[in-house]
mmCIF file of C-alpha atoms in Angstrom:
data_model
loop_
_atom_site.group_PDB
_atom_site.id
_atom_site.type_symbol
_atom_site.label_atom_id
_atom_site.label_comp_id
_atom_site.label_asym_id
_atom_site.label_seq_id
_atom_site.Cartn_x
_atom_site.Cartn_y
_atom_site.Cartn_z
ATOM 1 C CA MET D 1 95.739 38.626 63.133
ATOM 2 C CA LYS D 2 92.283 39.211 62.720
ATOM 3 C CA TYR D 3 91.297 41.392 59.745
ATOM 4 C CA ILE D 4 90.663 44.738 60.638
ATOM 5 C CA SER D 5 88.858 47.293 58.387
ATOM 6 C CA PHE D 6 90.608 50.379 57.712
ATOM 7 C CA ILE D 7 88.565 52.798 59.850
ATOM 8 C CA SER D 8 88.736 50.666 62.701
ATOM 9 C CA SER D 9 92.656 50.269 62.194
ATOM 10 C CA PHE D 10 92.944 54.009 61.574
ATOM 11 C CA LEU D 11 91.343 54.921 64.831
ATOM 12 C CA ILE D 12 93.390 52.052 66.945
ATOM 13 C CA ALA D 13 96.516 52.298 65.421
ATOM 14 C CA ALA D 14 98.502 53.966 68.162
ATOM 15 C CA ALA D 15 96.771 51.610 70.710
ATOM 16 C CA LEU D 16 97.785 48.124 68.693
ATOM 17 C CA THR D 17 100.075 48.747 65.944
ATOM 18 C CA LEU D 18 101.882 51.760 66.475
ATOM 19 C CA PRO D 19 105.261 51.825 64.344
ATOM 20 C CA PHE D 20 108.187 50.981 66.729
ATOM 21 C CA PHE D 21 110.638 50.597 64.105
ATOM 22 C CA ILE D 22 112.824 52.679 61.579
ATOM 23 C CA LEU D 23 113.801 51.983 57.962
ATOM 24 C CA SER D 24 116.606 53.226 56.104
ATOM 25 C CA CYS D 25 115.531 54.367 52.650
ATOM 26 C CA ALA D 26 118.312 57.004 52.300
ATOM 27 C CA ALA D 27 119.173 55.251 48.769
ATOM 28 C CA LEU D 28 115.451 55.618 47.826
ATOM 29 C CA THR D 29 114.619 58.644 45.238
ATOM 30 C CA VAL D 30 111.584 59.080 43.169
ATOM 31 C CA SER D 31 110.848 61.545 40.716
ATOM 32 C CA ALA D 32 107.341 62.988 42.081
ATOM 33 C CA ASP D 33 107.009 65.860 43.732
ATOM 34 C CA SER D 34 104.802 64.367 46.364
ATOM 35 C CA ALA D 35 105.111 60.334 47.084
ATOM 36 C CA VAL D 36 104.090 57.617 49.816
ATOM 37 C CA LEU D 37 104.765 53.926 50.410
ATOM 38 C CA TYR D 38 102.073 52.798 52.668
ATOM 39 C CA GLU D 39 101.329 49.747 54.679
ATOM 40 C CA PRO D 40 97.609 49.674 55.496
ATOM 41 C CA VAL D 41 97.308 46.815 58.209
ATOM 42 C CA THR D 42 99.617 49.010 60.824
ATOM 43 C CA GLY D 43 98.754 52.491 59.042
ATOM 44 C CA THR D 44 102.584 52.902 58.681
ATOM 45 C CA PHE D 45 104.304 55.326 55.920
ATOM 46 C CA LEU D 46 107.216 53.434 54.685
ATOM 47 C CA TYR D 47 108.599 56.134 52.742
ATOM 48 C CA GLU D 48 107.221 60.073 52.085
ATOM 49 C CA LYS D 49 107.881 62.877 50.289
ATOM 50 C CA ASN D 50 105.992 65.855 50.695
ATOM 51 C CA ALA D 51 103.832 63.459 51.739
ATOM 52 C CA THR D 52 100.930 66.168 53.620
ATOM 53 C CA THR D 53 101.210 69.020 50.704
ATOM 54 C CA ARG D 54 97.990 69.732 49.005
ATOM 55 C CA ARG D 55 97.883 68.874 45.446
ATOM 56 C CA GLY D 56 95.691 68.245 42.567
ATOM 57 C CA MET D 57 95.106 64.617 42.134
ATOM 58 C CA ALA D 58 93.723 64.602 38.416
ATOM 59 C CA SER D 59 91.706 61.168 37.560
ATOM 60 C CA THR D 60 92.790 59.128 41.019
ATOM 61 C CA THR D 61 89.603 61.375 42.159
ATOM 62 C CA LYS D 62 87.725 58.355 40.602
ATOM 63 C CA ILE D 63 88.960 56.031 43.368
ATOM 64 C CA MET D 64 86.279 57.848 45.628
ATOM 65 C CA THR D 65 83.782 58.162 42.934
ATOM 66 C CA ALA D 66 83.724 54.572 42.366
ATOM 67 C CA LEU D 67 83.882 54.108 46.379
ATOM 68 C CA ILE D 68 80.776 55.985 46.896
ATOM 69 C CA ALA D 69 79.058 54.604 43.693
ATOM 70 C CA ILE D 70 79.513 50.722 45.154
ATOM 71 C CA GLU D 71 78.461 51.763 48.749
ATOM 72 C CA THR D 72 75.292 53.506 47.482
ATOM 73 C CA GLY D 73 74.379 51.951 44.397
ATOM 74 C CA ASN D 74 72.920 48.394 42.926
ATOM 75 C CA LEU D 75 75.720 47.395 40.438
ATOM 76 C CA SER D 76 72.933 45.938 37.926
ATOM 77 C CA ARG D 77 70.808 49.172 38.093
ATOM 78 C CA GLN D 78 69.991 50.401 34.800
ATOM 79 C CA ILE D 79 71.552 54.156 34.438
ATOM 80 C CA THR D 80 70.281 56.567 31.697
ATOM 81 C CA VAL D 81 72.858 58.868 30.499
ATOM 82 C CA PRO D 82 72.008 62.650 31.183
ATOM 83 C CA PRO D 83 72.472 65.554 29.148
ATOM 84 C CA GLU D 84 75.443 66.473 31.524
ATOM 85 C CA ALA D 85 77.477 63.756 30.899
ATOM 86 C CA VAL D 86 77.920 64.155 27.248
ATOM 87 C CA GLY D 87 80.675 65.792 25.719
ATOM 88 C CA ILE D 88 82.791 66.079 28.850
ATOM 89 C CA GLU D 89 86.502 67.028 28.122
ATOM 90 C CA GLY D 90 89.650 64.803 28.551
ATOM 91 C CA SER D 91 89.140 60.998 28.911
ATOM 92 C CA SER D 92 85.554 59.430 27.414
ATOM 93 C CA VAL D 93 83.724 56.355 26.147
ATOM 94 C CA TYR D 94 81.698 59.043 24.346
ATOM 95 C CA LEU D 95 78.462 58.394 26.093
ATOM 96 C CA LYS D 96 75.137 59.612 24.495
ATOM 97 C CA GLU D 97 72.401 61.275 25.917
ATOM 98 C CA GLY D 98 69.562 58.520 26.558
ATOM 99 C CA GLU D 99 71.591 55.565 26.133
ATOM 100 C CA THR D 100 71.508 53.100 29.167
ATOM 101 C CA LEU D 101 74.393 51.188 30.814
ATOM 102 C CA THR D 102 74.189 49.312 33.883
ATOM 103 C CA LEU D 103 76.151 51.040 36.901
ATOM 104 C CA GLU D 104 78.742 48.064 36.985
ATOM 105 C CA ASP D 105 79.563 48.820 33.102
ATOM 106 C CA LEU D 106 79.844 52.670 34.036
ATOM 107 C CA LEU D 107 82.463 51.663 37.004
ATOM 108 C CA TYR D 108 84.605 49.847 34.485
ATOM 109 C CA ALA D 109 84.497 52.491 31.867
ATOM 110 C CA LEU D 110 85.448 54.867 34.951
ATOM 111 C CA LEU D 111 88.220 53.000 36.396
ATOM 112 C CA LEU D 112 89.901 51.323 33.139
ATOM 113 C CA GLN D 113 89.087 53.830 30.511
ATOM 114 C CA SER D 114 89.357 57.099 33.352
ATOM 115 C CA ALA D 115 85.936 57.957 31.452
ATOM 116 C CA ASN D 116 84.763 61.341 32.710
ATOM 117 C CA ASP D 117 81.573 61.372 30.871
ATOM 118 C CA ALA D 118 80.953 57.752 33.057
ATOM 119 C CA ALA D 119 81.906 59.974 36.028
ATOM 120 C CA VAL D 120 79.193 62.324 35.512
ATOM 121 C CA ALA D 121 76.555 59.740 34.522
ATOM 122 C CA ILE D 122 77.283 57.894 37.874
ATOM 123 C CA ALA D 123 77.315 61.039 40.029
ATOM 124 C CA CYS D 124 74.067 62.173 38.545
ATOM 125 C CA ALA D 125 72.249 58.959 39.006
ATOM 126 C CA VAL D 126 73.759 58.139 42.467
ATOM 127 C CA GLY D 127 73.686 61.490 43.819
ATOM 128 C CA GLY D 128 71.054 63.471 42.006
ATOM 129 C CA SER D 129 73.711 65.891 40.513
ATOM 130 C CA THR D 130 77.435 66.167 40.476
ATOM 131 C CA GLU D 131 76.892 68.828 43.342
ATOM 132 C CA GLU D 132 75.088 66.465 45.579
ATOM 133 C CA PHE D 133 77.603 63.556 44.750
ATOM 134 C CA CYS D 134 80.710 65.706 45.665
ATOM 135 C CA ASP D 135 78.584 66.380 49.195
ATOM 136 C CA LEU D 136 78.729 62.285 49.662
ATOM 137 C CA MET D 137 82.414 62.131 48.459
ATOM 138 C CA ASN D 138 83.303 65.009 50.989
ATOM 139 C CA ARG D 139 81.161 63.396 53.731
ATOM 140 C CA LYS D 140 83.386 60.187 53.378
ATOM 141 C CA VAL D 141 86.381 62.260 53.584
ATOM 142 C CA THR D 142 85.118 63.151 56.837
ATOM 143 C CA GLU D 143 84.244 59.861 58.138
ATOM 144 C CA LEU D 144 87.800 58.815 57.458
ATOM 145 C CA GLY D 145 89.168 61.325 59.075
ATOM 146 C CA LEU D 146 90.961 63.157 56.624
ATOM 147 C CA SER D 147 91.829 66.874 56.905
ATOM 148 C CA ASP D 148 93.567 67.826 53.601
ATOM 149 C CA THR D 149 91.133 66.421 50.911
ATOM 150 C CA HIS D 150 88.374 68.083 49.234
ATOM 151 C CA PHE D 151 86.561 67.029 46.161
ATOM 152 C CA ASP D 152 84.775 69.675 43.754
ATOM 153 C CA ASN D 153 83.910 67.050 40.781
ATOM 154 C CA PRO D 154 83.870 63.500 40.477
ATOM 155 C CA HIS D 155 86.155 63.060 37.622
ATOM 156 C CA GLY D 156 89.142 65.261 38.550
ATOM 157 C CA LEU D 157 89.408 67.912 36.125
ATOM 158 C CA ASP D 158 91.254 70.761 37.526
ATOM 159 C CA SER D 159 89.739 72.926 40.150
ATOM 160 C CA PRO D 160 91.276 75.295 42.989
ATOM 161 C CA ASP D 161 88.970 73.418 45.436
ATOM 162 C CA HIS D 162 89.899 70.123 44.407
ATOM 163 C CA TYR D 163 92.808 68.579 46.229
ATOM 164 C CA THR D 164 94.256 66.076 48.295
ATOM 165 C CA THR D 165 97.775 64.692 49.641
ATOM 166 C CA ALA D 166 99.758 61.842 48.970
ATOM 167 C CA ALA D 167 98.992 60.650 52.286
ATOM 168 C CA ASP D 168 95.207 61.160 52.349
ATOM 169 C CA LEU D 169 95.179 59.369 48.847
ATOM 170 C CA ALA D 170 97.042 56.461 50.073
ATOM 171 C CA ARG D 171 94.449 56.042 53.011
ATOM 172 C CA ILE D 172 91.449 56.474 50.552
ATOM 173 C CA ALA D 173 92.862 53.651 48.576
ATOM 174 C CA ALA D 174 93.144 51.354 51.185
ATOM 175 C CA TYR D 175 89.778 51.863 52.413
ATOM 176 C CA ALA D 176 88.469 51.352 48.916
ATOM 177 C CA LEU D 177 90.427 48.133 48.338
ATOM 178 C CA GLU D 178 88.292 46.532 51.330
ATOM 179 C CA HIS D 179 85.308 46.591 48.881
ATOM 180 C CA PRO D 180 85.906 43.433 46.695
ATOM 181 C CA VAL D 181 83.898 44.772 43.863
ATOM 182 C CA PHE D 182 86.476 47.725 43.724
ATOM 183 C CA ARG D 183 89.123 45.348 43.836
ATOM 184 C CA GLU D 184 87.871 43.209 41.152
ATOM 185 C CA ILE D 185 87.639 46.472 38.712
ATOM 186 C CA VAL D 186 90.984 47.881 39.377
ATOM 187 C CA SER D 187 92.675 44.666 38.771
ATOM 188 C CA THR D 188 91.064 44.062 35.559
ATOM 189 C CA LYS D 189 93.395 44.600 32.704
ATOM 190 C CA LYS D 190 90.536 44.445 30.140
ATOM 191 C CA ARG D 191 86.582 44.729 30.051
ATOM 192 C CA VAL D 192 84.096 44.534 27.100
ATOM 193 C CA ILE D 193 81.278 46.708 27.638
ATOM 194 C CA TYR D 194 77.897 47.073 25.327
ATOM 195 C CA LEU D 195 77.021 50.747 24.178
ATOM 196 C CA PRO D 196 73.304 50.071 23.219
ATOM 197 C CA MET D 197 72.728 53.066 21.202
ATOM 198 C CA GLU D 198 75.438 52.440 18.666
ATOM 199 C CA ASN D 199 74.562 48.419 18.673
ATOM 200 C CA ALA D 200 78.201 47.672 19.445
ATOM 201 C CA SER D 201 80.729 46.661 22.074
ATOM 202 C CA ARG D 202 83.645 48.559 23.231
ATOM 203 C CA VAL D 203 86.789 47.035 24.680
ATOM 204 C CA LEU D 204 88.329 49.039 27.534
ATOM 205 C CA VAL D 205 91.819 48.665 28.355
ATOM 206 C CA ASN D 206 93.098 49.494 31.937
ATOM 207 C CA HIS D 207 95.383 52.594 31.972
ATOM 208 C CA ASN D 208 97.351 51.651 34.858
ATOM 209 C CA LYS D 209 100.655 49.726 33.280
ATOM 210 C CA LEU D 210 101.599 48.668 36.574
ATOM 211 C CA LEU D 211 99.310 45.593 36.031
ATOM 212 C CA ARG D 212 101.397 44.444 33.309
ATOM 213 C CA LEU D 213 104.820 46.004 34.603
ATOM 214 C CA TYR D 214 104.775 44.751 37.888
ATOM 215 C CA ASP D 215 103.755 40.733 38.748
ATOM 216 C CA ASP D 216 102.230 41.604 42.030
ATOM 217 C CA SER D 217 100.117 44.618 41.182
ATOM 218 C CA ILE D 218 96.567 44.771 41.830
ATOM 219 C CA GLY D 219 95.873 48.459 40.869
ATOM 220 C CA VAL D 220 94.720 51.057 41.485
ATOM 221 C CA LYS D 221 94.429 54.442 39.273
ATOM 222 C CA THR D 222 96.032 56.771 36.844
ATOM 223 C CA GLY D 223 95.341 60.393 36.538
ATOM 224 C CA PHE D 224 96.853 63.235 34.434
ATOM 225 C CA THR D 225 96.458 67.073 33.983
ATOM 226 C CA ARG D 226 98.585 69.578 32.616
ATOM 227 C CA ARG D 227 98.162 71.419 36.167
ATOM 228 C CA CYS D 228 98.841 68.105 38.093
ATOM 229 C CA GLY D 229 100.956 66.635 36.096
ATOM 230 C CA ARG D 230 100.955 62.667 36.256
ATOM 231 C CA CYS D 231 99.359 61.009 39.043
ATOM 232 C CA LEU D 232 99.367 57.319 40.059
ATOM 233 C CA VAL D 233 98.000 55.326 42.849
ATOM 234 C CA GLY D 234 99.467 51.831 42.953
ATOM 235 C CA ALA D 235 98.883 48.570 44.992
ATOM 236 C CA ALA D 236 100.677 45.196 45.384
ATOM 237 C CA GLU D 237 100.416 42.096 47.345
ATOM 238 C CA ARG D 238 103.119 39.319 48.047
ATOM 239 C CA ASP D 239 103.035 36.848 50.478
ATOM 240 C CA GLY D 240 100.407 38.317 52.823
ATOM 241 C CA LEU D 241 101.727 41.719 52.589
ATOM 242 C CA SER D 242 99.851 44.662 51.155
ATOM 243 C CA LEU D 243 101.653 47.809 49.983
ATOM 244 C CA ILE D 244 100.223 51.021 48.504
ATOM 245 C CA THR D 245 102.133 53.657 46.615
ATOM 246 C CA VAL D 246 101.164 56.828 45.647
ATOM 247 C CA THR D 247 102.864 59.558 43.517
ATOM 248 C CA LEU D 248 101.749 63.042 42.516
ATOM 249 C CA ASP D 249 103.209 64.993 39.598
ATOM 250 C CA ALA D 250 105.482 62.431 38.903
ATOM 251 C CA PRO D 251 107.499 62.525 35.577
ATOM 252 C CA ASN D 252 108.471 58.984 35.821
ATOM 253 C CA ASP D 253 105.839 57.589 37.714
ATOM 254 C CA TRP D 254 105.973 53.891 36.574
ATOM 255 C CA ASN D 255 109.627 53.495 37.534
ATOM 256 C CA ASP D 256 108.997 55.183 41.061
ATOM 257 C CA HIS D 257 106.320 52.734 41.982
ATOM 258 C CA ILE D 258 108.438 49.843 41.125
ATOM 259 C CA SER D 259 111.193 51.205 43.127
ATOM 260 C CA LEU D 260 108.811 52.035 46.091
ATOM 261 C CA PHE D 261 107.491 48.192 45.832
ATOM 262 C CA ASP D 262 110.928 46.770 45.815
ATOM 263 C CA TYR D 263 111.988 48.940 48.420
ATOM 264 C CA GLY D 264 108.828 47.901 50.570
ATOM 265 C CA PHE D 265 108.838 44.489 49.721
ATOM 266 C CA SER D 266 112.307 44.117 50.287
ATOM 267 C CA SER D 267 112.040 45.800 53.738
ATOM 268 C CA MET D 268 108.941 44.387 55.357
ATOM 269 C CA GLU D 269 106.992 41.109 55.593
ATOM 270 C CA SER D 270 103.765 39.654 56.774
ATOM 271 C CA ARG D 271 105.025 37.079 59.293
ATOM 272 C CA VAL D 272 103.148 33.987 60.690
ATOM 273 C CA LEU D 273 103.172 34.122 64.486
ATOM 274 C CA ALA D 274 100.797 31.134 65.225
ATOM 275 C CA GLU D 275 99.024 28.498 63.551
ATOM 276 C CA PRO D 276 95.457 27.866 64.574
ATOM 277 C CA TYR D 277 95.232 25.959 67.596
ATOM 278 C CA SER D 278 98.869 26.765 68.688
ATOM 279 C CA PHE D 279 97.571 28.159 72.048
ATOM 280 C CA ARG D 280 95.093 25.109 73.514
ATOM 281 C CA TYR D 281 94.212 24.962 77.080
ATOM 282 C CA THR D 282 91.760 22.696 79.273
ATOM 283 C CA MET D 283 90.115 25.130 81.820
ATOM 284 C CA PRO D 284 87.392 24.101 84.806
ATOM 285 C CA VAL D 285 83.928 25.068 84.082
ATOM 286 C CA ILE D 286 81.613 26.015 87.304
ATOM 287 C CA GLY D 287 78.097 25.240 87.172
ATOM 288 C CA GLY D 288 78.342 23.235 83.900
ATOM 289 C CA ASP D 289 77.190 20.099 82.470
ATOM 290 C CA LYS D 290 80.875 18.825 82.038
ATOM 291 C CA PRO D 291 83.461 19.755 84.349
ATOM 292 C CA THR D 292 86.257 21.279 81.851
ATOM 293 C CA VAL D 293 86.226 22.944 78.590
ATOM 294 C CA THR D 294 88.833 23.701 75.561
ATOM 295 C CA ILE D 295 89.726 27.124 74.871
ATOM 296 C CA ALA D 296 92.241 27.759 71.652
ATOM 297 C CA ASN D 297 93.319 30.189 69.165
ATOM 298 C CA THR D 298 91.333 29.192 65.854
ATOM 299 C CA GLU D 299 92.646 31.479 63.281
ATOM 300 C CA GLN D 300 96.179 31.923 61.894
ATOM 301 C CA VAL D 301 98.051 34.967 63.500
ATOM 302 C CA ARG D 302 100.324 37.286 61.379
ATOM 303 C CA ALA D 303 101.821 40.783 62.046
ATOM 304 C CA VAL D 304 103.319 43.172 59.431
ATOM 305 C CA LEU D 305 107.207 43.487 60.779
ATOM 306 C CA PRO D 306 110.440 44.453 59.082
ATOM 307 C CA ARG D 307 112.522 41.720 58.269
ATOM 308 C CA THR D 308 115.274 42.413 60.576
ATOM 309 C CA ALA D 309 112.949 42.394 63.506
ATOM 310 C CA VAL D 310 113.255 39.988 66.207
ATOM 311 C CA SER D 311 110.551 37.046 66.921
ATOM 312 C CA PRO D 312 107.513 38.368 68.905
ATOM 313 C CA THR D 313 106.937 37.358 72.325
ATOM 314 C CA PRO D 314 103.422 35.731 72.854
ATOM 315 C CA GLU D 315 101.613 36.769 76.379
ATOM 316 C CA VAL D 316 98.640 35.116 77.324
ATOM 317 C CA ARG D 317 95.778 36.652 79.049
ATOM 318 C CA MET D 318 92.506 34.728 80.109
ATOM 319 C CA GLN D 319 90.015 34.057 82.856
ATOM 320 C CA HIS D 320 90.943 31.304 85.283
ATOM 321 C CA LEU D 321 87.510 30.447 86.350
ATOM 322 C CA LEU D 322 84.695 29.859 83.650
ATOM 323 C CA THR D 323 80.511 29.685 84.336
ATOM 324 C CA ALA D 324 78.277 27.909 82.462
ATOM 325 C CA PRO D 325 76.447 28.635 80.151
ATOM 326 C CA LEU D 326 79.375 28.954 77.551
ATOM 327 C CA ARG D 327 78.604 29.470 73.576
ATOM 328 C CA SER D 328 80.976 27.725 71.101
ATOM 329 C CA GLY D 329 83.082 30.680 69.889
ATOM 330 C CA GLU D 330 82.856 32.798 73.125
ATOM 331 C CA VAL D 331 85.988 35.008 73.771
ATOM 332 C CA VAL D 332 87.336 34.150 77.198
ATOM 333 C CA GLY D 333 90.898 35.142 76.592
ATOM 334 C CA THR D 334 93.503 37.044 74.401
ATOM 335 C CA VAL D 335 96.911 36.228 73.240
ATOM 336 C CA LEU D 336 99.291 39.285 72.861
ATOM 337 C CA TYR D 337 102.324 39.684 70.946
ATOM 338 C CA TRP D 338 105.282 42.129 71.794
ATOM 339 C CA VAL D 339 108.045 43.442 70.160
ATOM 340 C CA ASN D 340 110.301 45.801 72.121
ATOM 341 C CA GLY D 341 107.502 47.182 74.410
ATOM 342 C CA HIS D 342 104.851 47.537 71.557
ATOM 343 C CA VAL D 343 102.011 44.968 70.708
ATOM 344 C CA VAL D 344 101.951 44.447 67.048
ATOM 345 C CA ALA D 345 99.235 41.694 66.788
ATOM 346 C CA SER D 346 96.611 39.829 68.986
ATOM 347 C CA ASP D 347 94.419 37.239 68.857
ATOM 348 C CA SER D 348 91.536 35.909 70.780
ATOM 349 C CA LEU D 349 91.165 32.583 72.627
ATOM 350 C CA VAL D 350 87.811 31.244 72.586
ATOM 351 C CA VAL D 351 85.472 28.208 73.624
ATOM 352 C CA THR D 352 85.715 25.205 71.282
ATOM 353 C CA GLU D 353 82.775 23.742 72.205
ATOM 354 C CA PRO D 354 79.323 24.705 74.059
ATOM 355 C CA VAL D 355 78.946 23.926 77.858
ATOM 356 C CA GLU D 356 75.139 24.192 78.885
ATOM 357 C CA ARG D 357 74.470 24.454 83.039
ATOM 358 C CA GLY D 358 74.527 21.379 84.873
ATOM 359 C CA ARG D 359 71.295 20.108 86.515
ATOM 360 C CA LYS D 360 70.916 20.717 90.170
#
């Protein structure tokens, strides 16, 4: 199945990937007050516990902070640390007023060390102020169609106007993971950055122990305040299947996420439905410099399905008469894959070589 961005899949899920299956998770228990297991390709929540209850998110806030910075900033940009970023309570890399670091280094400090001072430095540089930066964060919330999230700061320290839900946070993480830079940073276990005013380097060690505890983990972000409790967003990939886990106020968060991942990978799979050129047809062409043309699917087709699901049934839909000119790669048909009356995947049939108009 062709890759679909988070926003697109979120909007068309009902039409293309409407969940048609029910999984039994009666034996699955987690310590978190709120938790979800999310499969982002179909937009399916495989497990939910108080998934839409508004709660504080602590430093998982920094997923959105990084996302805004990556989308609007130049990673090699030199950022001078403003006075507002110095001495912020909580996790810190002890930035000093006037020192200059790249945006990239500040992002590593933000996501690995969970540095609150880096969050403020980024916000002031990218947004002009923390208030204007929060406006950017909340605009992104609206763009993603989320109704239970609001950001009041870029770091996650407690505020009554700073909240999300486990479900919203999973969707934010899914969108952020579409950015290669974000994926690279949150999957990094250790990074060295240079602190120029100290003429020294600092080793950043990722707070996310899932990277060491779970072989398939690729991130994402930890968080903690006394009011919010232990918060954690995780992500893992195995054999083409991606899963996102969120726990909010979880006394035993590492084990919660391991249990959720194990359940998801044992229940679901990313199944190959067709290889490139599995569907190949020779079609007549009207008015062309050649009488026929070959059309085919040119990509591997996958679908995320329960392991117990029956094999999808393909349905080919295509034009029966093609008229020149035709471009190589032009879409002239579709293959839909059906299970129990639902389309679980689709792919295009395309022209494999150009056809010009014939001479009269």
